[in-house]
């Protein structure tokens, strides 16, 4: 695909999961559907149209990814039919057709293991998996929690006794179940050498008792672990769920039925201490409904027609990706944070909010592995390998024998070894692996090239913006990209190298570059345009001079060390060893002489005046940890978010305009978890 990439037993499977979800989003067909919603008295409760003439009214879950209804016996309303029904229901009398009451019971969840801690910290604290493990490591090393890399949900007898004692002290005896709770492990490939993650010691310290000893992120994670541990030994939450069906007849005689449901918690139980976060909004509606009897009339306060559309499957977040890997028995708790970090570091995915968005590069890598190394990224094969490694670690299988079988195969056609798989690398069609169709386009394709993704139609090409997600590259978008001016200008042939020189617009501004032949795997020489130059007027002569930088002025007669003129991030300068001096203009790079440079180096270095602080680019809300306002600012090294105490640079895929409050919280938490920056090493002259 390209140089500098990697594949791995779990890393590649994780990337494949992210890519497959994006493929589902690309293939998804959106469907519009309508229904009616009403507000009724007494109690001003909401109800929604659920049936029309005995047929259930279609909801989003009734349609497949292909846009087709899963059942034929549905009433699929469009806007016209919904608004027509609304008119025919004006003045209709609604009565309670049925009332269903059921007891409600909800049990607490098990204490944390590594994977569930990462998932819950992602949902509730907006921590990345790596941030969670860094903070947990510090809590463990300083004696606040037990070991944080574990598959176990069990607690020691001392821990159970400590939790039950604290429940009684803080909430009362009513909140304590008669017997201690025990938790069974239900995930494949469990390794239970350690107990669940819990507060350390035989007596648990409350968050208030350690508040002055921990920083904000440590305290937030400790409180999460403490609450989860305590709640796991508390009584069930109890209540009552009520479902109502309201009936009416339209002016045309149509039988309509509205539905409403609600749950009333009569005893909170463990919910008094802790409630599990959710990846998506559930259907459970915890709201009280009025006490109504069957046959009782209700007053219609408002009826409205509401339009909806089905949504594609959500992208993975770190929490849901960890859960997906764990459910398949792939990877280990101690590796999930590192795996997700590697996937992002390799450029296979970026964060958009909390969602993991795959890059087109990830599509190419996954395509290559699926077509030519399919067995190595097969989910079941990877899970079986976990079992094999466990048996080898336990001494139940010989490692040499297993490695021999893995490399040479065992003779079965479907069990080819690694040697056979890598033996045909020369037969791989790199162009085919890096080419993808665009839905609905017959003559336009997407290709992933050396310089990034681009769309192609015949001889026409156009680069794909780096912030465009794969599911957003539609036929209309591809056509729009091809219709835009490319921005590339061919300036001519370099007189020394014989290569074509082109002026282009890149991510960091306009630049000139040499165009290498297709079979040349080297890196082309590039140079940014001076501020006084423009893409429209730069000449071949200008480009050749720019590509000649950095320019060696000659050796210093006193010690023979070369003096060099070059353009840097903060402007033009000269350099000799570790000594640097700024130049007044970029044009001086071509005119300054060795004598002038030596005279400049002989002067004391002048400190650059600090620019006045600019106002924030955006305001994003309040950080839940520090309770201070988060803003986006423009910094020396690019945009960053800050709460006034911690600064965190935006990363690949983060854009100032689209940055969300949740993503900003995550960036700040990750930066705080890494601790203060280490001071640079002082260089000493020989």
CSV table of N, CA and C in Angstrom, one decimal, residues 33 44 70-71 114 133 159 161 175 220 265 286 311 361 368 403 422 522 540 543 580 585 594 632 639 654 669 674:
chain,number,residue,atom,x,y,z
A,33,UNK,N,-39.9,8.3,7.3
A,33,UNK,CA,-41.2,7.8,7.8
A,33,UNK,C,-41.8,8.8,8.8
A,44,UNK,N,-50.4,16.0,31.4
A,44,UNK,CA,-49.6,16.4,30.3
A,44,UNK,C,-48.5,15.4,29.9
A,70,UNK,N,-39.0,-4.6,7.1
A,70,UNK,CA,-38.7,-6.0,7.5
A,70,UNK,C,-40.0,-6.9,7.5
A,71,UNK,N,-41.2,-6.2,7.6
A,71,UNK,CA,-42.5,-6.9,7.6
A,71,UNK,C,-43.4,-6.2,6.6
A,114,UNK,N,-10.8,-4.7,33.5
A,114,UNK,CA,-10.1,-3.7,32.6
A,114,UNK,C,-11.0,-3.2,31.5
A,133,UNK,N,-6.0,4.0,31.4
A,133,UNK,CA,-4.9,3.1,31.9
A,133,UNK,C,-3.8,3.9,32.5
A,159,UNK,N,-13.0,-7.6,50.7
A,159,UNK,CA,-13.5,-6.5,49.9
A,159,UNK,C,-15.0,-6.5,50.0
A,161,UNK,N,-16.8,-7.7,52.4
A,161,UNK,CA,-17.2,-7.2,53.8
A,161,UNK,C,-17.1,-5.7,53.9
A,175,UNK,N,-30.7,-0.9,52.1
A,175,UNK,CA,-30.0,-0.9,50.8
A,175,UNK,C,-29.0,-2.1,50.7
A,220,UNK,N,-11.6,11.6,39.8
A,220,UNK,CA,-12.7,11.2,39.0
A,220,UNK,C,-12.8,9.7,38.8
A,265,UNK,N,-39.7,4.6,39.8
A,265,UNK,CA,-38.8,3.9,40.8
A,265,UNK,C,-39.3,4.2,42.2
A,286,UNK,N,-38.1,6.5,32.0
A,286,UNK,CA,-38.3,6.6,33.4
A,286,UNK,C,-39.1,7.9,33.7
A,311,UNK,N,-31.4,6.0,10.6
A,311,UNK,CA,-30.0,6.4,10.7
A,311,UNK,C,-29.1,5.2,10.4
A,361,UNK,N,-6.9,5.1,3.7
A,361,UNK,CA,-5.7,4.2,3.9
A,361,UNK,C,-6.1,3.0,4.6
A,368,UNK,N,-6.3,-5.2,1.2
A,368,UNK,CA,-5.1,-6.1,1.0
A,368,UNK,C,-5.1,-7.3,1.9
A,403,UNK,N,4.3,-23.1,16.2
A,403,UNK,CA,4.9,-22.2,15.3
A,403,UNK,C,5.1,-22.9,13.9
A,422,UNK,N,2.7,-15.7,2.1
A,422,UNK,CA,3.6,-14.6,1.7
A,422,UNK,C,4.4,-15.0,0.5
A,522,UNK,N,11.1,6.7,-3.9
A,522,UNK,CA,11.8,7.8,-3.1
A,522,UNK,C,10.8,8.9,-2.7
A,540,UNK,N,9.3,28.7,-13.0
A,540,UNK,CA,10.2,27.6,-12.9
A,540,UNK,C,11.5,28.0,-12.2
A,543,UNK,N,11.0,28.2,-8.6
A,543,UNK,CA,10.9,26.9,-8.0
A,543,UNK,C,12.3,26.2,-7.9
A,580,UNK,N,21.9,29.6,16.0
A,580,UNK,CA,21.0,30.1,14.9
A,580,UNK,C,20.8,31.6,15.1
A,585,UNK,N,14.3,38.8,6.0
A,585,UNK,CA,13.4,38.4,4.9
A,585,UNK,C,13.8,37.1,4.3
A,594,UNK,N,28.7,34.4,3.2
A,594,UNK,CA,29.3,33.8,4.3
A,594,UNK,C,29.8,34.8,5.3
A,632,UNK,N,-11.1,27.3,22.4
A,632,UNK,CA,-10.1,26.9,21.4
A,632,UNK,C,-9.3,28.2,21.1
A,639,UNK,N,-3.7,25.2,16.4
A,639,UNK,CA,-4.8,25.4,17.4
A,639,UNK,C,-4.8,24.4,18.5
A,654,UNK,N,-9.1,16.5,13.8
A,654,UNK,CA,-9.8,17.5,14.6
A,654,UNK,C,-9.8,18.9,13.8
A,669,UNK,N,-8.4,15.7,29.0
A,669,UNK,CA,-8.2,14.6,30.0
A,669,UNK,C,-7.0,13.8,29.6
A,674,UNK,N,-1.2,12.5,30.9
A,674,UNK,CA,0.2,12.3,30.6
A,674,UNK,C,1.2,13.0,31.5
